[in-house]
């Protein structure tokens, strides 16, 4: 039985404005109806696979469970990182968790934001790596290059593969320049490093002992002192902070001598930029790829996307352009500069623009909300509450609120009074009143909230009871 380990962190800067720190790309439906995270979880499921172990941040824990349940998957174990420390500590924590019940258990580590079009072919590649992993090898998966890519690291094999069987790894190669990438593409001995690994829990723990012993103590202590919270396992913050911020490649893989590579030729992308999204979307004969609500007229080699039902994007006479429109931000770039999108995020952060990191929809355990209009002393929000979900019992110092239900029914508590508010009905919550909202129905409930007051920040909240155990 293989336990998938889904790494679910990252800031998502290269696919801004769709992907942001508060809602990175793995949770977005970039290609089709499923999110990248959901597609990754389903790819590593079925016969021979256990429920996944997910390593993620506290802010994403409820999004993870919601997205897994939406595709009828058991969330399994979810380890909460107190802060991002890169892939090495995350993988070690997952290995310690798996080892606690099965030291020789196989674990398949994969990022949750990659695209693999052929799930069956990928599982066949995993099966080819099992004998090597069971014999103590650290197995990684090398992607057959389709072009001379300078944005990926490479795996140099001991020889050019003549089959799909595992091959010994000679060395890791950093992201090359264009000339070197062309040379490596031609020699047949270099594959893209997809950051996907298969090994036994005991073997990767032993590798940390040999090659990164300084990481072992803080991560072991963080796992040992972890606390269960609503089914999540929160790693201890104080010990976790002592772990070095380092990738698994630098910490272990580049130093180990028991690595094997399984070649994989059936297609893969890490969607590391909008140019990759353009390729995976499937451009037409003119090289144009569009989303719904996007129209291209006399364009070539262009990506046009609208991420809002109420916003139409039209491009005329464009060549080699990326244009992505969100309700609160628009990106326009030369396609050859796709990797520079992170510079835009840095520039926006420098000017304290909310759009640098904050997503228009703020996802919460009970649903989500988005601001429709913000004024000097008022704000209008649209709020969606999942069936059976409840907001915390709370009050505000600086604002009053009007709620107008537009879909479904809300059970509203105001001080000691509890009442049902149906479609086209409204209710007023005075400043300072203790209040709560519950969706008692079986369909999502949507309401419009109008806030008025001297301060409208999200930190103007006092929680008295909360089923999600938030501070």
Short mmCIF file of C-alpha atoms in Angstrom, two decimals:
data_model
loop_
_atom_site.label_atom_id
_atom_site.label_comp_id
_atom_site.label_asym_id
_atom_site.label_seq_id
_atom_site.Cartn_x
_atom_site.Cartn_y
_atom_site.Cartn_z
CA UNK A 1 0.00 0.00 0.00
CA UNK A 2 1.33 3.42 -0.97
CA UNK A 3 0.53 6.50 1.11
CA UNK A 4 0.41 9.64 -1.06
CA UNK A 5 1.93 12.75 0.51
CA UNK A 6 0.52 15.91 -1.04
CA UNK A 7 2.56 19.06 -0.49
CA UNK A 8 0.11 21.90 -0.41
CA UNK A 9 1.91 25.16 0.36
CA UNK A 10 3.44 27.82 -1.87
CA UNK A 11 2.70 31.47 -2.51
CA UNK A 12 1.60 31.20 -6.13
CA UNK A 13 3.33 34.35 -7.39
CA UNK A 14 4.07 33.14 -10.94
CA UNK A 15 0.36 32.80 -11.81
CA UNK A 16 -0.71 36.13 -10.34
CA UNK A 17 -3.40 37.54 -10.40
CA UNK A 18 -5.34 34.25 -10.34
CA UNK A 19 -2.97 32.68 -7.81
CA UNK A 20 -2.06 34.62 -4.67
CA UNK A 21 -0.63 33.99 -1.24
CA UNK A 22 -4.10 33.81 0.32
CA UNK A 23 -5.38 31.36 -2.34
CA UNK A 24 -2.55 29.75 -4.38
CA UNK A 25 -2.87 28.01 -7.72
CA UNK A 26 -3.43 24.46 -6.45
CA UNK A 27 -6.93 25.44 -5.31
CA UNK A 28 -7.89 27.02 -8.65
CA UNK A 29 -9.64 25.29 -11.56
CA UNK A 30 -7.05 26.37 -14.11
CA UNK A 31 -7.74 23.54 -16.58
CA UNK A 32 -11.26 22.17 -16.52
CA UNK A 33 -13.72 21.88 -13.65
CA UNK A 34 -11.43 20.31 -11.05
CA UNK A 35 -8.76 22.21 -9.17
CA UNK A 36 -5.13 21.17 -9.50
CA UNK A 37 -5.24 19.90 -5.91
CA UNK A 38 -8.31 17.78 -6.55
CA UNK A 39 -6.81 16.34 -9.74
CA UNK A 40 -3.56 15.53 -7.91
CA UNK A 41 -5.42 13.77 -5.08
CA UNK A 42 -7.50 11.68 -7.51
CA UNK A 43 -4.39 10.75 -9.51
CA UNK A 44 -2.89 9.19 -6.37
CA UNK A 45 -5.97 7.27 -5.34
CA UNK A 46 -7.54 3.90 -6.00
CA UNK A 47 -6.35 0.33 -5.66
CA UNK A 48 -3.00 0.12 -3.90
CA UNK A 49 -3.19 3.64 -2.47
CA UNK A 50 -4.07 4.65 1.09
CA UNK A 51 -5.81 7.88 2.06
CA UNK A 52 -3.45 10.81 1.52
CA UNK A 53 -1.33 12.68 4.02
CA UNK A 54 -1.60 16.39 3.24
CA UNK A 55 0.97 18.89 4.50
CA UNK A 56 -0.41 22.41 4.32
CA UNK A 57 -0.70 25.77 6.08
CA UNK A 58 -3.28 26.63 8.71
CA UNK A 59 -5.05 29.08 6.40
CA UNK A 60 -5.71 26.31 3.86
CA UNK A 61 -6.80 23.48 6.16
CA UNK A 62 -10.53 23.86 5.60
CA UNK A 63 -10.09 24.45 1.86
CA UNK A 64 -8.20 21.14 1.68
CA UNK A 65 -10.96 19.18 3.42
CA UNK A 66 -13.71 20.89 1.44
CA UNK A 67 -12.06 20.24 -1.92
CA UNK A 68 -11.37 16.58 -1.09
CA UNK A 69 -14.91 15.96 0.13
CA UNK A 70 -16.26 17.63 -3.03
CA UNK A 71 -14.62 14.86 -5.11
CA UNK A 72 -15.73 12.15 -2.63
CA UNK A 73 -12.30 11.55 -1.11
CA UNK A 74 -11.48 10.93 2.54
CA UNK A 75 -9.16 13.76 3.66
CA UNK A 76 -6.93 11.36 5.60
CA UNK A 77 -4.26 12.98 7.79
CA UNK A 78 -3.68 16.71 7.44
CA UNK A 79 -0.48 18.07 9.00
CA UNK A 80 -0.47 21.82 9.64
CA UNK A 81 2.81 23.66 9.17
CA UNK A 82 3.06 26.63 11.57
CA UNK A 83 5.07 28.40 8.85
CA UNK A 84 6.47 27.44 5.47
CA UNK A 85 9.96 25.90 5.78
CA UNK A 86 10.27 24.45 2.26
CA UNK A 87 9.95 20.81 1.21
CA UNK A 88 12.57 19.06 3.37
CA UNK A 89 10.94 19.64 6.78
CA UNK A 90 7.47 18.99 5.31
CA UNK A 91 8.51 15.63 3.83
CA UNK A 92 10.34 14.62 7.00
CA UNK A 93 7.24 15.40 9.12
CA UNK A 94 5.10 13.26 6.80
CA UNK A 95 7.66 10.44 6.96
CA UNK A 96 7.64 10.52 10.77
CA UNK A 97 3.84 10.38 10.74
CA UNK A 98 3.74 7.40 8.36
CA UNK A 99 6.59 5.67 10.17
CA UNK A 100 4.71 5.88 13.48
CA UNK A 101 2.33 3.18 12.21
CA UNK A 102 4.40 1.51 9.45
CA UNK A 103 8.15 2.21 9.36
CA UNK A 104 8.55 0.39 6.02
CA UNK A 105 5.47 1.99 4.51
CA UNK A 106 5.90 3.33 0.97
CA UNK A 107 5.22 7.05 0.58
CA UNK A 108 4.73 8.85 -2.73
CA UNK A 109 5.56 12.54 -2.35
CA UNK A 110 4.10 14.93 -4.93
CA UNK A 111 3.37 18.63 -5.25
CA UNK A 112 -0.37 19.31 -5.46
CA UNK A 113 -0.20 21.93 -8.22
CA UNK A 114 1.16 19.95 -11.18
CA UNK A 115 -0.65 18.75 -14.30
CA UNK A 116 -0.39 15.13 -15.48
CA UNK A 117 -2.90 14.49 -18.30
CA UNK A 118 -2.64 10.67 -18.20
CA UNK A 119 -3.35 9.43 -14.66
CA UNK A 120 -3.13 5.75 -15.65
CA UNK A 121 0.30 6.22 -17.22
CA UNK A 122 1.53 7.97 -14.10
CA UNK A 123 0.34 5.16 -11.83
CA UNK A 124 2.10 2.68 -14.14
CA UNK A 125 5.32 4.68 -13.71
CA UNK A 126 4.86 4.56 -9.94
CA UNK A 127 4.42 0.77 -10.14
CA UNK A 128 7.73 0.52 -12.03
CA UNK A 129 9.46 2.30 -9.18
CA UNK A 130 8.07 0.13 -6.36
CA UNK A 131 10.71 -2.68 -6.49
CA UNK A 132 13.54 -0.13 -6.29
CA UNK A 133 11.89 1.70 -3.40
CA UNK A 134 11.26 -1.53 -1.52
CA UNK A 135 14.94 -2.40 -1.88
CA UNK A 136 15.98 0.83 -0.14
CA UNK A 137 16.37 3.17 -3.11
CA UNK A 138 15.14 6.75 -3.08
CA UNK A 139 13.18 6.91 -6.32
CA UNK A 140 12.47 10.11 -8.21
CA UNK A 141 10.57 10.58 -11.45
CA UNK A 142 12.24 12.25 -14.43
CA UNK A 143 10.02 13.91 -17.00
CA UNK A 144 10.89 13.45 -20.67
CA UNK A 145 11.62 17.00 -21.95
CA UNK A 146 9.49 18.29 -24.80
CA UNK A 147 11.54 21.45 -25.34
CA UNK A 148 14.68 23.18 -24.11
CA UNK A 149 13.20 24.56 -20.88
CA UNK A 150 15.27 26.97 -18.78
CA UNK A 151 12.73 27.20 -15.94
CA UNK A 152 13.21 23.62 -14.63
CA UNK A 153 16.00 21.77 -12.90
CA UNK A 154 17.20 18.58 -14.61
CA UNK A 155 18.21 15.05 -13.62
CA UNK A 156 21.38 13.75 -15.29
CA UNK A 157 21.14 9.98 -15.73
CA UNK A 158 24.05 7.55 -15.67
CA UNK A 159 23.05 6.57 -19.21
CA UNK A 160 20.37 7.39 -21.75
CA UNK A 161 17.34 5.22 -20.87
CA UNK A 162 16.55 2.48 -23.38
CA UNK A 163 13.31 1.51 -21.60
CA UNK A 164 10.96 2.76 -18.91
CA UNK A 165 12.85 0.88 -16.17
CA UNK A 166 14.55 2.83 -13.33
CA UNK A 167 18.00 4.24 -14.14
CA UNK A 168 20.70 5.31 -11.68
CA UNK A 169 20.95 9.07 -11.14
CA UNK A 170 24.31 10.68 -11.84
CA UNK A 171 23.61 14.24 -10.68
CA UNK A 172 21.11 17.05 -10.21
CA UNK A 173 21.45 19.99 -12.60
CA UNK A 174 20.33 23.52 -11.73
CA UNK A 175 18.12 25.51 -14.10
CA UNK A 176 20.31 25.92 -17.21
CA UNK A 177 20.81 28.77 -19.65
CA UNK A 178 19.22 28.43 -23.08
CA UNK A 179 22.35 27.05 -24.80
CA UNK A 180 22.89 24.39 -22.14
CA UNK A 181 19.20 23.44 -22.20
CA UNK A 182 19.37 22.76 -25.94
CA UNK A 183 22.48 20.60 -25.46
CA UNK A 184 20.86 18.58 -22.68
CA UNK A 185 17.71 18.08 -24.72
CA UNK A 186 19.75 16.49 -27.51
CA UNK A 187 21.96 14.16 -25.45
CA UNK A 188 19.04 12.04 -24.17
CA UNK A 189 20.52 11.68 -20.68
CA UNK A 190 18.73 14.59 -19.05
CA UNK A 191 15.16 14.60 -17.76
CA UNK A 192 13.21 17.36 -16.05
CA UNK A 193 13.15 17.21 -12.27
CA UNK A 194 9.46 16.97 -11.38
CA UNK A 195 9.97 16.95 -7.61
CA UNK A 196 8.07 13.65 -7.22
CA UNK A 197 9.54 10.92 -5.01
CA UNK A 198 8.82 7.34 -3.91
CA UNK A 199 10.53 5.70 -0.93
CA UNK A 200 9.95 3.88 2.30
CA UNK A 201 9.45 6.06 5.36
CA UNK A 202 12.38 4.42 7.16
CA UNK A 203 14.73 5.02 4.21
CA UNK A 204 14.05 8.73 3.90
CA UNK A 205 14.36 9.15 7.68
CA UNK A 206 17.73 7.36 7.53
CA UNK A 207 18.73 9.68 4.67
CA UNK A 208 17.98 12.69 6.85
CA UNK A 209 20.05 11.15 9.65
CA UNK A 210 22.99 10.75 7.26
CA UNK A 211 22.78 13.92 5.18
CA UNK A 212 20.72 16.49 7.15
CA UNK A 213 20.97 15.52 10.83
CA UNK A 214 20.39 19.10 11.99
CA UNK A 215 16.85 18.94 10.61
CA UNK A 216 15.95 15.77 12.44
CA UNK A 217 15.78 17.07 16.02
CA UNK A 218 13.50 20.11 15.47
CA UNK A 219 11.13 18.28 13.13
CA UNK A 220 10.93 15.26 15.43
CA UNK A 221 10.23 17.57 18.36
CA UNK A 222 7.59 19.48 16.36
CA UNK A 223 5.88 16.22 15.44
CA UNK A 224 6.11 14.76 18.95
CA UNK A 225 4.62 17.94 20.46
CA UNK A 226 1.93 18.27 17.75
CA UNK A 227 -1.62 18.87 18.91
CA UNK A 228 -4.82 17.50 17.43
CA UNK A 229 -7.25 20.26 16.43
CA UNK A 230 -10.62 19.38 14.85
CA UNK A 231 -9.05 16.39 13.13
CA UNK A 232 -5.96 18.31 11.97
CA UNK A 233 -2.50 17.72 13.44
CA UNK A 234 -0.80 21.03 14.27
CA UNK A 235 2.99 20.72 14.37
CA UNK A 236 4.52 22.53 17.32
CA UNK A 237 5.40 26.13 16.27
CA UNK A 238 8.37 26.67 18.57
CA UNK A 239 10.24 23.55 17.49
CA UNK A 240 9.20 23.92 13.85
CA UNK A 241 10.72 27.40 13.73
CA UNK A 242 14.14 25.86 14.52
CA UNK A 243 14.09 23.76 11.32
CA UNK A 244 16.12 25.09 8.42
CA UNK A 245 14.19 26.46 5.43
CA UNK A 246 15.56 24.11 2.77
CA UNK A 247 14.36 21.95 -0.12
CA UNK A 248 14.53 18.16 -0.12
CA UNK A 249 16.93 18.29 -3.10
CA UNK A 250 19.51 20.41 -1.28
CA UNK A 251 19.05 18.75 2.11
CA UNK A 252 19.13 15.09 1.07
CA UNK A 253 18.82 14.14 -2.60
CA UNK A 254 21.96 15.84 -3.92
CA UNK A 255 24.00 14.11 -1.22
CA UNK A 256 22.53 10.61 -1.34
CA UNK A 257 24.07 7.79 -3.37
CA UNK A 258 21.03 5.48 -3.50
CA UNK A 259 18.87 7.33 -6.02
CA UNK A 260 17.05 5.83 -8.98
CA UNK A 261 15.08 7.65 -11.66
CA UNK A 262 11.94 6.34 -13.32
CA UNK A 263 11.52 8.00 -16.75
CA UNK A 264 8.06 9.38 -17.42
CA UNK A 265 7.05 10.27 -20.99
CA UNK A 266 3.28 10.73 -20.86
CA UNK A 267 3.12 14.48 -20.30
CA UNK A 268 3.61 16.74 -17.29
CA UNK A 269 3.68 20.43 -16.38
CA UNK A 270 4.22 22.27 -13.12
CA UNK A 271 2.23 25.21 -14.55
CA UNK A 272 5.10 27.39 -13.47
CA UNK A 273 3.97 30.39 -15.51
CA UNK A 274 1.21 31.67 -17.76
CA UNK A 275 3.17 30.43 -20.78
CA UNK A 276 2.76 26.89 -19.39
CA UNK A 277 -0.98 27.49 -18.91
CA UNK A 278 -1.11 28.63 -22.56
CA UNK A 279 0.52 25.36 -23.67
CA UNK A 280 -1.68 23.13 -21.49
CA UNK A 281 -4.89 24.94 -22.48
CA UNK A 282 -4.36 23.79 -26.05
CA UNK A 283 -3.94 26.79 -28.34
CA UNK A 284 -5.67 26.76 -31.73
CA UNK A 285 -3.98 26.84 -35.14
CA UNK A 286 -3.11 30.53 -34.60
CA UNK A 287 -1.60 29.78 -31.20
CA UNK A 288 -4.51 31.42 -29.38
CA UNK A 289 -5.94 30.06 -26.13
CA UNK A 290 -8.98 31.67 -24.49
CA UNK A 291 -11.19 31.06 -21.50
CA UNK A 292 -14.93 31.61 -21.23
CA UNK A 293 -15.76 35.33 -21.45
CA UNK A 294 -12.64 35.98 -23.57
CA UNK A 295 -12.61 36.76 -27.29
CA UNK A 296 -9.60 36.98 -29.63
CA UNK A 297 -9.80 38.85 -32.95
CA UNK A 298 -6.85 38.55 -35.37
CA UNK A 299 -4.52 37.43 -32.57
CA UNK A 300 -1.54 35.04 -32.61
CA UNK A 301 0.33 33.10 -29.91
CA UNK A 302 -1.78 34.73 -27.22
CA UNK A 303 -3.51 33.74 -23.98
CA UNK A 304 -6.69 35.59 -23.02
CA UNK A 305 -8.47 34.74 -19.76
CA UNK A 306 -11.33 36.28 -17.84
CA UNK A 307 -11.74 34.93 -14.32
CA UNK A 308 -15.10 36.59 -13.73
CA UNK A 309 -18.51 35.76 -15.22
CA UNK A 310 -19.35 39.45 -15.46
CA UNK A 311 -16.16 40.57 -17.18
CA UNK A 312 -15.52 40.14 -20.92
CA UNK A 313 -11.94 40.34 -22.20
CA UNK A 314 -11.37 41.14 -25.89
CA UNK A 315 -8.01 41.14 -27.62
CA UNK A 316 -7.52 42.61 -31.11
CA UNK A 317 -4.37 42.14 -33.18
CA UNK A 318 -2.29 40.80 -30.30
CA UNK A 319 0.85 38.72 -30.83
CA UNK A 320 2.72 36.84 -28.09
CA UNK A 321 0.65 38.41 -25.31
CA UNK A 322 -0.74 37.15 -22.00
CA UNK A 323 -3.82 38.94 -20.67
CA UNK A 324 -5.52 37.73 -17.48
CA UNK A 325 -8.37 39.71 -15.92
CA UNK A 326 -9.68 39.38 -12.36
CA UNK A 327 -12.35 41.56 -10.76
CA UNK A 328 -9.66 43.51 -8.88
CA UNK A 329 -6.53 43.21 -11.06
CA UNK A 330 -5.45 42.73 -14.69
CA UNK A 331 -2.16 41.29 -15.97
CA UNK A 332 -0.89 42.13 -19.47
CA UNK A 333 2.54 40.79 -20.42
CA UNK A 334 4.67 39.67 -23.30
CA UNK A 335 4.50 35.86 -23.27
CA UNK A 336 8.30 35.65 -23.29
CA UNK A 337 8.30 37.48 -19.93
CA UNK A 338 5.98 35.02 -18.17
CA UNK A 339 8.59 34.21 -15.52
CA UNK A 340 8.77 37.90 -14.55
CA UNK A 341 5.22 38.00 -13.17
CA UNK A 342 6.69 37.57 -9.69
CA UNK A 343 8.33 40.98 -10.19
CA UNK A 344 4.85 42.47 -10.48
CA UNK A 345 3.88 40.89 -7.17
CA UNK A 346 7.00 42.34 -5.52
CA UNK A 347 6.23 45.79 -6.96
CA UNK A 348 2.64 45.66 -5.68
CA UNK A 349 3.82 44.55 -2.22
CA UNK A 350 6.23 47.49 -2.15
CA UNK A 351 3.31 49.89 -2.67
CA UNK A 352 1.15 48.00 -0.11
CA UNK A 353 -1.47 47.03 -2.68
CA UNK A 354 -3.88 44.43 -1.32
CA UNK A 355 -3.96 42.72 -4.70
CA UNK A 356 -0.35 41.56 -4.23
CA UNK A 357 -1.36 38.75 -1.86
CA UNK A 358 -5.09 38.90 -1.09
CA UNK A 359 -7.66 37.14 -3.23
CA UNK A 360 -10.99 38.88 -4.04
CA UNK A 361 -12.87 36.00 -2.40
CA UNK A 362 -11.94 35.39 1.21
CA UNK A 363 -12.40 31.67 1.88
CA UNK A 364 -13.45 30.62 5.37
CA UNK A 365 -14.32 27.25 6.94
CA UNK A 366 -18.04 27.99 6.53
CA UNK A 367 -17.89 29.29 2.92
CA UNK A 368 -16.62 32.55 1.47
CA UNK A 369 -17.26 36.25 1.12
CA UNK A 370 -16.27 38.95 -1.34
CA UNK A 371 -16.42 42.73 -1.15
CA UNK A 372 -18.65 44.26 -3.81
CA UNK A 373 -18.38 47.93 -2.85
CA UNK A 374 -16.16 49.67 -0.28
CA UNK A 375 -16.76 53.25 0.80
CA UNK A 376 -15.52 55.58 3.51
CA UNK A 377 -17.93 54.35 6.19
CA UNK A 378 -19.68 51.46 4.49
CA UNK A 379 -18.97 48.14 2.75
CA UNK A 380 -21.18 45.76 0.78
CA UNK A 381 -20.33 42.05 0.75
CA UNK A 382 -21.71 38.91 -0.84
CA UNK A 383 -21.52 35.97 1.58
CA UNK A 384 -22.02 32.26 0.82
CA UNK A 385 -22.53 29.80 3.68
CA UNK A 386 -22.31 26.05 3.04
CA UNK A 387 -25.21 23.77 4.08
CA UNK A 388 -25.05 23.06 7.80
CA UNK A 389 -22.21 25.55 8.33
CA UNK A 390 -22.20 28.32 10.93
CA UNK A 391 -20.37 31.59 11.49
CA UNK A 392 -18.97 32.16 14.97
CA UNK A 393 -20.99 33.79 17.75
CA UNK A 394 -19.48 37.27 17.60
CA UNK A 395 -19.83 41.01 18.06
CA UNK A 396 -18.22 44.17 16.64
CA UNK A 397 -17.04 47.36 18.32
CA UNK A 398 -17.22 49.70 15.34
CA UNK A 399 -19.88 48.56 12.89
CA UNK A 400 -23.49 47.54 12.52
CA UNK A 401 -24.73 45.18 9.79
CA UNK A 402 -27.75 44.62 7.57
CA UNK A 403 -28.24 41.12 6.18
CA UNK A 404 -30.47 40.48 3.15
CA UNK A 405 -30.91 36.81 2.24
CA UNK A 406 -31.03 36.31 -1.54
CA UNK A 407 -30.75 32.49 -1.73
CA UNK A 408 -31.75 29.86 0.84
CA UNK A 409 -32.62 30.41 4.49
CA UNK A 410 -30.54 31.70 7.40
CA UNK A 411 -30.99 30.99 11.09
CA UNK A 412 -29.95 34.23 12.76
CA UNK A 413 -29.16 34.81 16.43
CA UNK A 414 -29.15 38.41 17.72
CA UNK A 415 -28.46 38.58 21.45
CA UNK A 416 -31.11 36.24 22.92
CA UNK A 417 -33.40 36.14 19.87
CA UNK A 418 -33.20 33.35 17.26
CA UNK A 419 -35.23 33.53 14.03
CA UNK A 420 -35.32 32.23 10.47
CA UNK A 421 -34.70 34.70 7.64
CA UNK A 422 -35.75 33.51 4.18
CA UNK A 423 -35.19 34.79 0.64
CA UNK A 424 -36.06 38.48 0.17
CA UNK A 425 -36.12 39.03 3.94
CA UNK A 426 -33.62 41.11 5.91
CA UNK A 427 -32.42 41.60 9.45
CA UNK A 428 -30.51 44.36 11.28
CA UNK A 429 -27.62 43.69 13.71
CA UNK A 430 -26.94 46.75 15.90
CA UNK A 431 -23.42 47.78 16.80
CA UNK A 432 -22.20 45.69 19.75
CA UNK A 433 -24.93 43.04 19.48
CA UNK A 434 -23.90 39.40 19.90
CA UNK A 435 -24.88 37.55 16.73
CA UNK A 436 -24.47 34.39 14.72
CA UNK A 437 -25.60 33.04 11.35
CA UNK A 438 -26.28 29.36 10.53
CA UNK A 439 -27.35 27.74 7.27
CA UNK A 440 -29.87 25.08 8.42
CA UNK A 441 -30.71 24.01 4.87
CA UNK A 442 -29.32 21.52 2.37
CA UNK A 443 -28.32 24.08 -0.28
CA UNK A 444 -25.85 26.98 -0.07
CA UNK A 445 -27.25 30.15 1.48
CA UNK A 446 -26.28 33.51 -0.05
CA UNK A 447 -26.83 36.91 1.50
CA UNK A 448 -25.83 40.50 0.93
CA UNK A 449 -24.27 42.20 3.94
CA UNK A 450 -24.18 45.98 4.26
CA UNK A 451 -21.76 47.20 6.93
CA UNK A 452 -21.81 50.75 8.26
CA UNK A 453 -19.48 52.23 10.85
CA UNK A 454 -16.27 54.05 11.64
CA UNK A 455 -14.01 51.01 11.08
CA UNK A 456 -14.74 48.03 8.81
CA UNK A 457 -11.59 45.90 9.12
CA UNK A 458 -11.84 42.12 9.48
CA UNK A 459 -10.04 42.35 12.83
CA UNK A 460 -13.01 44.17 14.41
CA UNK A 461 -14.43 40.94 15.76
CA UNK A 462 -14.86 39.33 19.17
CA UNK A 463 -15.58 35.58 19.00
CA UNK A 464 -17.46 33.95 21.86
CA UNK A 465 -18.09 30.51 20.34
CA UNK A 466 -16.68 28.99 17.17
CA UNK A 467 -17.15 25.44 15.91
CA UNK A 468 -13.91 25.82 13.88
CA UNK A 469 -11.78 26.62 16.94
CA UNK A 470 -10.32 29.80 15.47
CA UNK A 471 -8.65 32.30 17.78
#
